Short mmCIF file of C-alpha atoms in Angstrom, two decimals:
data_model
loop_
_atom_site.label_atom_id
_atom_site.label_comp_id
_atom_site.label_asym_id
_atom_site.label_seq_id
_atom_site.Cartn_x
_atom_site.Cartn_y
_atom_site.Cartn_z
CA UNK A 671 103.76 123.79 113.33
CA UNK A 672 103.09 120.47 115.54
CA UNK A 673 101.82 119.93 119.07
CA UNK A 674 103.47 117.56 121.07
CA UNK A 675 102.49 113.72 120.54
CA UNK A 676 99.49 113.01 122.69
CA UNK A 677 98.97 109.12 123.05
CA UNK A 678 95.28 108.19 122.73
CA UNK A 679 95.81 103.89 123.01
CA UNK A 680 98.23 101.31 122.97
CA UNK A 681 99.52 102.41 119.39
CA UNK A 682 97.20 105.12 118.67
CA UNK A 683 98.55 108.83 118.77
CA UNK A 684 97.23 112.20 117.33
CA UNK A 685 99.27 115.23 116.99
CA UNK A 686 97.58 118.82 116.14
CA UNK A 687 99.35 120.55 112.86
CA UNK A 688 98.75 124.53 112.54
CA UNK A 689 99.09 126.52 109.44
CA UNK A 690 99.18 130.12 109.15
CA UNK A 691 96.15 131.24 106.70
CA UNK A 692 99.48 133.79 105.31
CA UNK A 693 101.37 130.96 104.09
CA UNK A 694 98.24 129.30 102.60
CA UNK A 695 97.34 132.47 100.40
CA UNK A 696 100.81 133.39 99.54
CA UNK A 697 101.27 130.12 98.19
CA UNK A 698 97.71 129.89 96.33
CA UNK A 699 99.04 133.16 94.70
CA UNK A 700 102.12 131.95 93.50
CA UNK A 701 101.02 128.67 92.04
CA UNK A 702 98.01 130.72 90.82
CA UNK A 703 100.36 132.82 88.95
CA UNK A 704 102.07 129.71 87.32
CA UNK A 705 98.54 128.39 86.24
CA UNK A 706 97.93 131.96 84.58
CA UNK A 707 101.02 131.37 81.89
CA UNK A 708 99.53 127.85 80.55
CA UNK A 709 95.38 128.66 81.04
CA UNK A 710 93.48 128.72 78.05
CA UNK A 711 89.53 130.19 77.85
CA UNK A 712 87.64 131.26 75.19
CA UNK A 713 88.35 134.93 73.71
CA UNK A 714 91.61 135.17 75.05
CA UNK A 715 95.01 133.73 74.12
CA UNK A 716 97.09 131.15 76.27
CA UNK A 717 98.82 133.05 79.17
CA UNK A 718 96.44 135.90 78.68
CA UNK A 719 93.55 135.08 80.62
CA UNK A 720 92.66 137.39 83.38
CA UNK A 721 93.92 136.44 87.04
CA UNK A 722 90.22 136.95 88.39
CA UNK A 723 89.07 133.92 86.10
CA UNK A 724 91.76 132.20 86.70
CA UNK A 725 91.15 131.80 90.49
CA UNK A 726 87.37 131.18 89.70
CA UNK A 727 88.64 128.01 87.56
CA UNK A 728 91.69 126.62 89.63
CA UNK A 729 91.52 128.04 92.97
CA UNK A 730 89.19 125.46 94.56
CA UNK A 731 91.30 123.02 93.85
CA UNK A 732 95.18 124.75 93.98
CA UNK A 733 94.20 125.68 97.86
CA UNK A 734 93.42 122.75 98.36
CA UNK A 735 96.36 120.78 97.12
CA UNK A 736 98.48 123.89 98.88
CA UNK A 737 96.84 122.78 101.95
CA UNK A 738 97.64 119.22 101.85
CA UNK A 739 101.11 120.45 100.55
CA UNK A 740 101.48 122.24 103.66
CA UNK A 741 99.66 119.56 106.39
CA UNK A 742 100.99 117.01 104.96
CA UNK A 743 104.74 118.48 105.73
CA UNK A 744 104.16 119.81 109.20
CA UNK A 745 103.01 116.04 109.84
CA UNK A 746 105.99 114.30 108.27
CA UNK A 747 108.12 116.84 109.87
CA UNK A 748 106.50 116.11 113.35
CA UNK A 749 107.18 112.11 112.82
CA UNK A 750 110.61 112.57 112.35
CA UNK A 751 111.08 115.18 114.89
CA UNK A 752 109.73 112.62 117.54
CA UNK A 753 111.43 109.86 115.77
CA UNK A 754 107.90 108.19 114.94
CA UNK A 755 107.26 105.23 113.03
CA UNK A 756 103.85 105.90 111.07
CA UNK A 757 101.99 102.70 110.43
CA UNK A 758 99.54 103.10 107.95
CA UNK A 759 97.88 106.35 106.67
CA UNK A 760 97.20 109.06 109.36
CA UNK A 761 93.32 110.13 109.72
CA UNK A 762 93.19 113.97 109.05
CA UNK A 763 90.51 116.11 110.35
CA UNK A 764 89.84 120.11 110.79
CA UNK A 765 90.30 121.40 114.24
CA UNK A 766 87.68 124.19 115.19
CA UNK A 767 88.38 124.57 118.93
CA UNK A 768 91.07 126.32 120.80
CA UNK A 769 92.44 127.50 117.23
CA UNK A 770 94.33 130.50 117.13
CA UNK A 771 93.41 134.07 114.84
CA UNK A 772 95.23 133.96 111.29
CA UNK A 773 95.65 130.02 111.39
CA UNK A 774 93.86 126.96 110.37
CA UNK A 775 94.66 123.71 112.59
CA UNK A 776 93.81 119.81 111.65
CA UNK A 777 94.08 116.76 114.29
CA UNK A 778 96.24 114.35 112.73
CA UNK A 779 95.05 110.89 114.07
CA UNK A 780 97.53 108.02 113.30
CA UNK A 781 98.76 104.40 114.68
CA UNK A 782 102.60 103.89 115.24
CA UNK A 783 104.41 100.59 114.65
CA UNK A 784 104.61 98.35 118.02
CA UNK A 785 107.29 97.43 120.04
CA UNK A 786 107.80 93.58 119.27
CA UNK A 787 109.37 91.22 122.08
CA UNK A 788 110.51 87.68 120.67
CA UNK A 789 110.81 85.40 123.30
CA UNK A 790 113.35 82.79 123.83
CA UNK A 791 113.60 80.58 120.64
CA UNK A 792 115.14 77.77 123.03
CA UNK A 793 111.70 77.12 124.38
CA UNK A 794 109.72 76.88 121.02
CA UNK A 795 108.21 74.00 119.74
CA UNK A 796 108.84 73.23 116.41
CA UNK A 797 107.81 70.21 114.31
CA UNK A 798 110.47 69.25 111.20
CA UNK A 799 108.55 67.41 108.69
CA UNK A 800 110.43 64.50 106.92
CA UNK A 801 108.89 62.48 103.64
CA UNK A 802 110.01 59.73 101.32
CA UNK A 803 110.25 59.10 97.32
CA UNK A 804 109.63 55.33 97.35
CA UNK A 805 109.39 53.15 94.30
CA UNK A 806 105.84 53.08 95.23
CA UNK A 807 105.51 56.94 94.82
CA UNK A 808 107.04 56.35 91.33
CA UNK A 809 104.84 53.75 90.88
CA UNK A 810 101.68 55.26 91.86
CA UNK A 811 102.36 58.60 90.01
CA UNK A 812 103.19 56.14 86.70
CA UNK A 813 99.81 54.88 86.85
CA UNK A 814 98.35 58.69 87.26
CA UNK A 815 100.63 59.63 84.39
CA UNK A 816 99.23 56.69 82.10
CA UNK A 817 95.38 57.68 83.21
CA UNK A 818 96.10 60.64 81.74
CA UNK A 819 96.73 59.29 78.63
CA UNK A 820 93.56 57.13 78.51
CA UNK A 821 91.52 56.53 75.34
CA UNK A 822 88.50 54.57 74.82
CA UNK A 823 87.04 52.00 72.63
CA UNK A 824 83.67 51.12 72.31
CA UNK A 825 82.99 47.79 74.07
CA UNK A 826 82.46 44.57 72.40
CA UNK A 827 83.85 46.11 68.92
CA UNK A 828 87.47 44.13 67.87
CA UNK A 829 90.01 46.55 67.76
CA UNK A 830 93.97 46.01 67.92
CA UNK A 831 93.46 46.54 71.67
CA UNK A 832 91.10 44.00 72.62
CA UNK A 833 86.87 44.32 73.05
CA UNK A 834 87.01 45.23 76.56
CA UNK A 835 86.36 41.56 77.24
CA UNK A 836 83.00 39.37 77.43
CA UNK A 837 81.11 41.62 79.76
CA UNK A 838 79.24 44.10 77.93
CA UNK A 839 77.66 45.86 80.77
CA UNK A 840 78.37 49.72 82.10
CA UNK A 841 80.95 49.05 85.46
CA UNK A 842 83.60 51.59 86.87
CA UNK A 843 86.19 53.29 84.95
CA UNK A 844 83.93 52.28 81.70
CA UNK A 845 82.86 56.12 80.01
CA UNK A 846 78.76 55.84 79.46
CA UNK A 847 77.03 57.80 76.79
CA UNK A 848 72.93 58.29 77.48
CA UNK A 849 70.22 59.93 77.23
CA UNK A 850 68.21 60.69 80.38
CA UNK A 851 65.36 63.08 81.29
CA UNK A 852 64.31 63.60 84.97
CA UNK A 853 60.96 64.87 86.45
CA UNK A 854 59.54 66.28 90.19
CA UNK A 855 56.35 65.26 90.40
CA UNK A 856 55.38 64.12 86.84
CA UNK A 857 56.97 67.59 85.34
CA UNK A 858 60.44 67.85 84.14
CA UNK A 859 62.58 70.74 85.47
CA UNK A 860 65.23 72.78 84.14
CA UNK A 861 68.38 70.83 83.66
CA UNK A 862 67.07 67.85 84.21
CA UNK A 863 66.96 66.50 80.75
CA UNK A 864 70.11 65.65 78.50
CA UNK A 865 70.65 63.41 74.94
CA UNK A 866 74.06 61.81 74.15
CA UNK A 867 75.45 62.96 77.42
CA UNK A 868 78.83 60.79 78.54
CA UNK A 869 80.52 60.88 81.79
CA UNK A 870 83.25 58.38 83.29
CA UNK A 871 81.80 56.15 86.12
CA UNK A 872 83.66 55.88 89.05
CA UNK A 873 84.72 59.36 88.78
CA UNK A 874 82.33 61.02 90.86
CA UNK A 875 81.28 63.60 88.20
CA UNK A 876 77.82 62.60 88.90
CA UNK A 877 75.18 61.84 91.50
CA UNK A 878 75.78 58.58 93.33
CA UNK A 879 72.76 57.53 92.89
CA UNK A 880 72.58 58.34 89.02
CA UNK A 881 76.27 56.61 88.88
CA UNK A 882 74.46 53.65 90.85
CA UNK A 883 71.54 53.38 88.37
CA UNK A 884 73.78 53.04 85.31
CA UNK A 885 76.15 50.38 86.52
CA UNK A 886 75.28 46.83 85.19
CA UNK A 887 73.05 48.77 82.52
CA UNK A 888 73.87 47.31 78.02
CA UNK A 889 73.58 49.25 74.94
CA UNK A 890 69.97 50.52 74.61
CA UNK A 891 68.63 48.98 77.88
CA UNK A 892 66.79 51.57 79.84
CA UNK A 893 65.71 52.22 83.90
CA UNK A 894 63.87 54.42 86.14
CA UNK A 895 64.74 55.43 89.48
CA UNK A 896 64.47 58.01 91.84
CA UNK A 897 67.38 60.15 93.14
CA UNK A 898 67.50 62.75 96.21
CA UNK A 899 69.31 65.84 95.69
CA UNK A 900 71.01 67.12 99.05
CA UNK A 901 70.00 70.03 100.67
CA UNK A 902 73.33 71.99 99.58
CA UNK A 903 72.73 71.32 96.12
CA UNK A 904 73.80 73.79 93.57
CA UNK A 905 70.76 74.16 91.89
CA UNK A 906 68.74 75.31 93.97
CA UNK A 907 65.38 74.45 92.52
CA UNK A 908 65.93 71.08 92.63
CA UNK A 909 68.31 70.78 96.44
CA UNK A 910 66.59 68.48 99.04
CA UNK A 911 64.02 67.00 96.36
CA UNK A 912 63.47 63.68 95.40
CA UNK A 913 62.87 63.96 91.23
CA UNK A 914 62.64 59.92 89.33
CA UNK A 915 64.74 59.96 86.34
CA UNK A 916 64.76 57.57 83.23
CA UNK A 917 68.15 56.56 81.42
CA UNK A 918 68.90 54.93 78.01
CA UNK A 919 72.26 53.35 77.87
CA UNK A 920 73.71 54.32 74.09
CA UNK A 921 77.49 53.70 74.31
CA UNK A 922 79.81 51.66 76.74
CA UNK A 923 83.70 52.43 76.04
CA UNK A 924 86.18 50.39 78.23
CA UNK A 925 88.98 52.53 79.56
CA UNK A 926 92.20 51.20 77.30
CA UNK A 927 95.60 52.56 79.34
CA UNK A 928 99.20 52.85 77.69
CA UNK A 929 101.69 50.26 78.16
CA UNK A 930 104.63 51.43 80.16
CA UNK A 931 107.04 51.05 77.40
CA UNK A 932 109.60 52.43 75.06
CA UNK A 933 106.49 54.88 73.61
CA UNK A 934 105.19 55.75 76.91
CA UNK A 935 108.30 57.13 78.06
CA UNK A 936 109.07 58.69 75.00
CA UNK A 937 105.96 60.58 75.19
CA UNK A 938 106.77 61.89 78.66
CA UNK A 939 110.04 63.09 77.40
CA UNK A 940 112.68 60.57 77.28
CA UNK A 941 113.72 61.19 73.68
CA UNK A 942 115.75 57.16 73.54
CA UNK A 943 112.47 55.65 75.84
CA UNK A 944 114.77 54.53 78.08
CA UNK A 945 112.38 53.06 81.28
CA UNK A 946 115.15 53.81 83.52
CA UNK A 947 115.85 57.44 82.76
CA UNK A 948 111.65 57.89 82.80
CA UNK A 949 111.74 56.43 86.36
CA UNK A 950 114.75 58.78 87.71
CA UNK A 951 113.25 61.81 86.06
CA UNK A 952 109.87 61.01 87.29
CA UNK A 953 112.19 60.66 90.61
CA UNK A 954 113.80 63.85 90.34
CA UNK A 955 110.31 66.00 90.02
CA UNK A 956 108.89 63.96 93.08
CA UNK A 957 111.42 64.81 95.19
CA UNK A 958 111.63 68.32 94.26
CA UNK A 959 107.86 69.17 94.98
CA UNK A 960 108.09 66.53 98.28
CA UNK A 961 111.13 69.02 98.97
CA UNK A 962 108.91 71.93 98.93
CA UNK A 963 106.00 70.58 100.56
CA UNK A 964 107.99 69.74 103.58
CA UNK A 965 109.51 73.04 103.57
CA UNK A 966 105.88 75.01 103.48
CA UNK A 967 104.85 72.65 106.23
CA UNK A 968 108.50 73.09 108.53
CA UNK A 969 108.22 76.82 107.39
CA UNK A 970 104.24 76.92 108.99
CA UNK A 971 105.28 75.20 112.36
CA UNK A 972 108.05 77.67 112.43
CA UNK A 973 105.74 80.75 111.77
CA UNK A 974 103.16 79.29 114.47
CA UNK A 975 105.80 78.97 117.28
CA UNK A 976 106.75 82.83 116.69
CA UNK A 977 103.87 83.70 116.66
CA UNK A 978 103.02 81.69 120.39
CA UNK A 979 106.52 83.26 121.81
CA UNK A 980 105.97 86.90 120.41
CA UNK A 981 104.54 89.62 122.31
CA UNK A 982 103.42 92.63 120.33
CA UNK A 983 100.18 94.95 119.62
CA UNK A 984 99.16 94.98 115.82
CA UNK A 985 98.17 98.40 114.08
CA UNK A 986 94.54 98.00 112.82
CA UNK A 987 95.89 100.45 110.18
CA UNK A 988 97.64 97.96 108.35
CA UNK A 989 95.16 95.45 109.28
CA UNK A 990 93.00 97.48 107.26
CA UNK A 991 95.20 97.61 104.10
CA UNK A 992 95.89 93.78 104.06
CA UNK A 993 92.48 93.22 104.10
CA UNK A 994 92.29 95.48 100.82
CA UNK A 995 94.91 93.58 99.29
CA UNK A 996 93.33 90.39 99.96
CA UNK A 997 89.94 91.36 98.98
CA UNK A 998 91.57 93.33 96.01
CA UNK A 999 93.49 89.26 94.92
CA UNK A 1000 90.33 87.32 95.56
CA UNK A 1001 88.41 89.38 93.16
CA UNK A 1002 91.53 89.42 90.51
CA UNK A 1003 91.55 85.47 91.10
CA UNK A 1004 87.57 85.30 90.27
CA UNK A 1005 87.96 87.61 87.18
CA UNK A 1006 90.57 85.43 86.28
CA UNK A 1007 88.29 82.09 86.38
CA UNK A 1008 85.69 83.59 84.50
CA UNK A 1009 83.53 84.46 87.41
CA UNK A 1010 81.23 88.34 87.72
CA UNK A 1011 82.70 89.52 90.66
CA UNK A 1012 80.93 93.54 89.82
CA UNK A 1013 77.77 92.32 92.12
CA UNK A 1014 79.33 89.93 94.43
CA UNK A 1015 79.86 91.62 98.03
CA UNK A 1016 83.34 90.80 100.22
CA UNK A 1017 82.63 90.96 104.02
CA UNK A 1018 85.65 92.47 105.54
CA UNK A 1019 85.21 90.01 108.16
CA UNK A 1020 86.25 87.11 106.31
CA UNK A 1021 89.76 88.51 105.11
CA UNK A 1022 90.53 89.85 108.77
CA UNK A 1023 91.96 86.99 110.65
CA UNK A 1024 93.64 86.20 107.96
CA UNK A 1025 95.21 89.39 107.27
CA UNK A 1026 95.77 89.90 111.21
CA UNK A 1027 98.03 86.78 111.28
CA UNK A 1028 100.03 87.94 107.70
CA UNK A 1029 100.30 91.34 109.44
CA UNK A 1030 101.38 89.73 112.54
CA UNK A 1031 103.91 87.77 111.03
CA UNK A 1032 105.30 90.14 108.77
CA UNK A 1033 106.69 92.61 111.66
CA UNK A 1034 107.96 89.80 114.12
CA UNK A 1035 109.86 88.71 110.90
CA UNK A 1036 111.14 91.56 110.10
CA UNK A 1037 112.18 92.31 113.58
CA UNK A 1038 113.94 88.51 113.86
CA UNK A 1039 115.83 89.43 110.91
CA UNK A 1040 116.85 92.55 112.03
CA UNK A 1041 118.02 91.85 115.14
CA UNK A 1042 120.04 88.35 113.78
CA UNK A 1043 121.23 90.06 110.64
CA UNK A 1044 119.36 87.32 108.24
CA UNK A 1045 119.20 89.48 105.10
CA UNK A 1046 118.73 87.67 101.85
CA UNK A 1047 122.31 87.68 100.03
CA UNK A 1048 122.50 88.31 96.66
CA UNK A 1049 124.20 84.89 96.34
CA UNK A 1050 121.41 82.91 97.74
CA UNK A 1051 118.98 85.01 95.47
CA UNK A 1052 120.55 83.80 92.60
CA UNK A 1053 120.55 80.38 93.76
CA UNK A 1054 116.76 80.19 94.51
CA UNK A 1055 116.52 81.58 91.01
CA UNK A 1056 118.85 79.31 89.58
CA UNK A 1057 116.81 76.01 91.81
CA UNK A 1058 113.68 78.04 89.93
CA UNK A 1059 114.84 77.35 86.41
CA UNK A 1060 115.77 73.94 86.77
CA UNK A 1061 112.21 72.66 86.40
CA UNK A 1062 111.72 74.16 83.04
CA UNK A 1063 113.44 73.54 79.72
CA UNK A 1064 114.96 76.71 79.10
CA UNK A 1065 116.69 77.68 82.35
CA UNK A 1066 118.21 80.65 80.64
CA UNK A 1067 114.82 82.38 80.53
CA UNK A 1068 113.66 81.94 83.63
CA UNK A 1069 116.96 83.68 85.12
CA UNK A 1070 116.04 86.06 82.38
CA UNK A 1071 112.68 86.65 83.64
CA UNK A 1072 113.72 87.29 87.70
CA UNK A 1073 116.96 89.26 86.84
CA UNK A 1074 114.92 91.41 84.28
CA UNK A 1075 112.55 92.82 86.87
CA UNK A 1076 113.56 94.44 90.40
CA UNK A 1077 110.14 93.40 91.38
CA UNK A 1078 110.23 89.75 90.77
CA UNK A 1079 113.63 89.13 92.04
CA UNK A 1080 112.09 91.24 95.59
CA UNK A 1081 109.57 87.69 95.46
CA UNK A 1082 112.39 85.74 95.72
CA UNK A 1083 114.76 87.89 98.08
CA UNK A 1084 111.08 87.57 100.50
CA UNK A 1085 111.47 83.73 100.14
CA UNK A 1086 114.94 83.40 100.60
CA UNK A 1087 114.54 86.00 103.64
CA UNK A 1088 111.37 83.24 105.02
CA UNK A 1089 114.03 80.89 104.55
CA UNK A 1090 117.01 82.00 106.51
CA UNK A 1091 114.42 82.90 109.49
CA UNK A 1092 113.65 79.26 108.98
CA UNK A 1093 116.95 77.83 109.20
CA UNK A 1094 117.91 80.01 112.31
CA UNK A 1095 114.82 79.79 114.24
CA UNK A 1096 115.49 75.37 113.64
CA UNK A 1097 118.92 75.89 115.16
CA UNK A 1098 117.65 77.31 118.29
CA UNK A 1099 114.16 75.59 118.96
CA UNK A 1100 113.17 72.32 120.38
CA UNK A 1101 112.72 70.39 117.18
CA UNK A 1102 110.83 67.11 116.41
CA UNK A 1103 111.16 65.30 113.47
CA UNK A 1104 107.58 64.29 112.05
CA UNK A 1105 107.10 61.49 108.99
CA UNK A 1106 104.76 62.01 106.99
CA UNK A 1107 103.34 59.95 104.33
CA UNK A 1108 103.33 60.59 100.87
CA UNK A 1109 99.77 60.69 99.75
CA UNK A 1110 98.78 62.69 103.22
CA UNK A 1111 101.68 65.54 102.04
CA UNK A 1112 100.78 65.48 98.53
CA UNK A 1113 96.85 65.99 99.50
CA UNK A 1114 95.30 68.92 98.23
CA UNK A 1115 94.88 70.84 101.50
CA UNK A 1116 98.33 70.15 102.62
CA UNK A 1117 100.74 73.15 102.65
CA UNK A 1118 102.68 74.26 99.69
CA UNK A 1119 104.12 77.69 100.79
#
């Protein structure tokens, strides 16, 4: 039995749930019964044990499971009674005042799901973004693609490639082999010291400084000079000191890139080396992630203007469990890196915005599909799949892998569901078209969905 819903906040509510102590016991008995048939102790055969030692080993724990049996119905029974919609997991607590003879009674404490107003969509501000494949994308992403492929030969030594020309000294993009020791104060420090260590220069793998006292270095010519660490430096023994190190130049190799030819386009997959074909495929694969780099940054603009029209109260319930799940992917993504993660603490504080906007977002979607019927169809599922599988080589098993698993293809109904709010949500908004350029989309801290 339920009290009526009394309404403590804007979304919080508790109900009281009573259970006669009868029903408890009479249940206990019976399931106490069924345990008898299948227990097992020492002296006695199985089903033979008496009932007394039977309670003393699984009564504790049969009441309580009989009790949660029985709260946990009266509650569910009192949600759907008063048409309720639970968000989250209600808090549970014994009820010692006001309770009557013969009956046991428990506050059940528990957030509902808000009421979420979208505003008009006609007033929202939305910004489309809009990017180019040039020849100079292709170009640029050529000359990545052939960096890749560097080798090195050692400078001044004849090879079928050239010597790396008439200057023999360490500049950028040459790789450096030496030895080097470093010392604070006269006495060397952990770290510090290295033999036959090579780096590229240019790269930024090292200290500017250290980068700055190799350049213009030969073979076997040596130098001292000191170098500040920053304050934020990693190692922290050293961070915001000034230590004097001493380098021996032992090997300059001169940075030797592929031709763009026949081979080189062979090597990136054009079976005949055709330059043309390489150019169009390379084409093809910038304009597909361009495609969904504009789309992640459209899709944010769209998710920021709901959010700035939408009026609704967020349950810190599910607040709560987002944060879990973020905390709970951060550590996975650690593990996965190679990182301890047993010792490392996660303030709550720093998933909770976060998870307050995902939250957020997540029920004014779902109410913006609901009331605008934007379900993901089962032919544009297969179509996202089949847009999936076209950047690999066997297409057939990637359909394989989404249709294969009810759990994978829900990923891809979510996306195709982000996408038709998307679409709509662009048909009704004030939208301004914003160019972007290529390098500024493809940065690392741009959006990608």
């Amino acid at each position: 039995m339920a009290t009526a819903v009394e309404t403590l906040d804007k979304l919080e509510r508790r109900i009281t749930i009573t259970v006669p102590t009868a029903d408890i016991q009479a249940e206990v008995e019976k399931r106490l019964k069924v345990q008898a048939r299948k227990a097992k102790a020492p002296g006695f055969r199985p089903g033979k044990v008496p009932m007394k030692m039977v309670a003393a080993q699984y009564g504790y724990q049969i009441e309580n499971d009989v009790l949660n049996d029985k709260v946990g119905k009266a509650f569910n029974d009192a949600a759907t009674e008063n048409n309720l919609r639970v968000a989250g997991v209600p808090r549970i607590e014994p009820k010692s005042d006001d309770v009557a003879e013969g009956t046991v009674a428990f506050n059940a404490t528990f957030e509902v799901y808000p009421e979420i107003k979208v505003g008009d969509l006609a007033t929202a501000d939305v910004e489309k973004t809009v990017a180019e494949v040039s020849d100079a994308e292709i170009d640029k992403t050529i000359d990545i693609l052939r960096k890749q492929r560097v080798h090195y030969h050692v400078k001044g030594e004849q090879s079928a490639h050239g010597d790396g020309g008439s200057d023999l000294t360490a500049q950028n993009g040459d790789r450096v082999t030496i030895d080097f020791v470093g010392t604070i104060d006269g006495v060397e420090f952990q770290g510090g010291k290295a033999d036959d260590y090579a780096f590229v220069l240019g790269e930024g793998r090292m200290l500017a400084e250290f980068e700055a006292g190799t350049i213009g270095l030969k073979v076997g010519e040596s130098k001292t000079f000191p170098l500040s660490f920053p304050a934020d430096y990693h190692g922290a023994d050293v961070a915001g000191k000034t230590a004097e190190f001493t380098i021996t130049l032992k090997q300059i190799e001169w940075a030797h890139l592929p031709e763009v030819d026949a081979e080189f386009a062979k090597s990136l997959g054009i079976p005949d080396g055709d330059l043309g074909k390489m150019r169009e495929d390379i084409k093809v694969n910038l304009q597909r992630e361009v495609s969904n780099r504009v789309k992640a940054r459209t899709k944010e603009s769209v998710m920021d203007a709901l959010i700035k029209i939408s009026e609704l109260d967020v349950p810190k319930a599910l607040i709560d469990q987002d944060v879990e799940r973020l905390m709970e992917m951060t550590r996975q993504d650690m593990q996965q890196r190679g990182m301890k993660v047993s010792d490392t603490p996660f303030p709550r504080e720093l998933f909770t915005e976060q998870a307050e906007r995902r939250v957020r977002l997540g029920l004014i979607l779902a109410e913006v599909v609901k009331a605008n019927e934007l379900q993901a169809k089962p032919e544009q599922v297969k179509a996202q799949v089949e847009e999936f599988a076209q950047s690999y080589e066997d297409p057939q098993q990637v359909l394989k892998y989404y249709f294969s698993d009810r759990s994978r293809l829900a990923e891809v109904e979510a996306l195709v569901l982000e996408e038709n709010v998307v679409n709509y949500v662009l048909g009704k908004a004030k939208v301004a078209e914003k160019s972007v350029a290529f390098d500024e989309l493809m940065s690392n801290n741009a959006p990608q969905g």
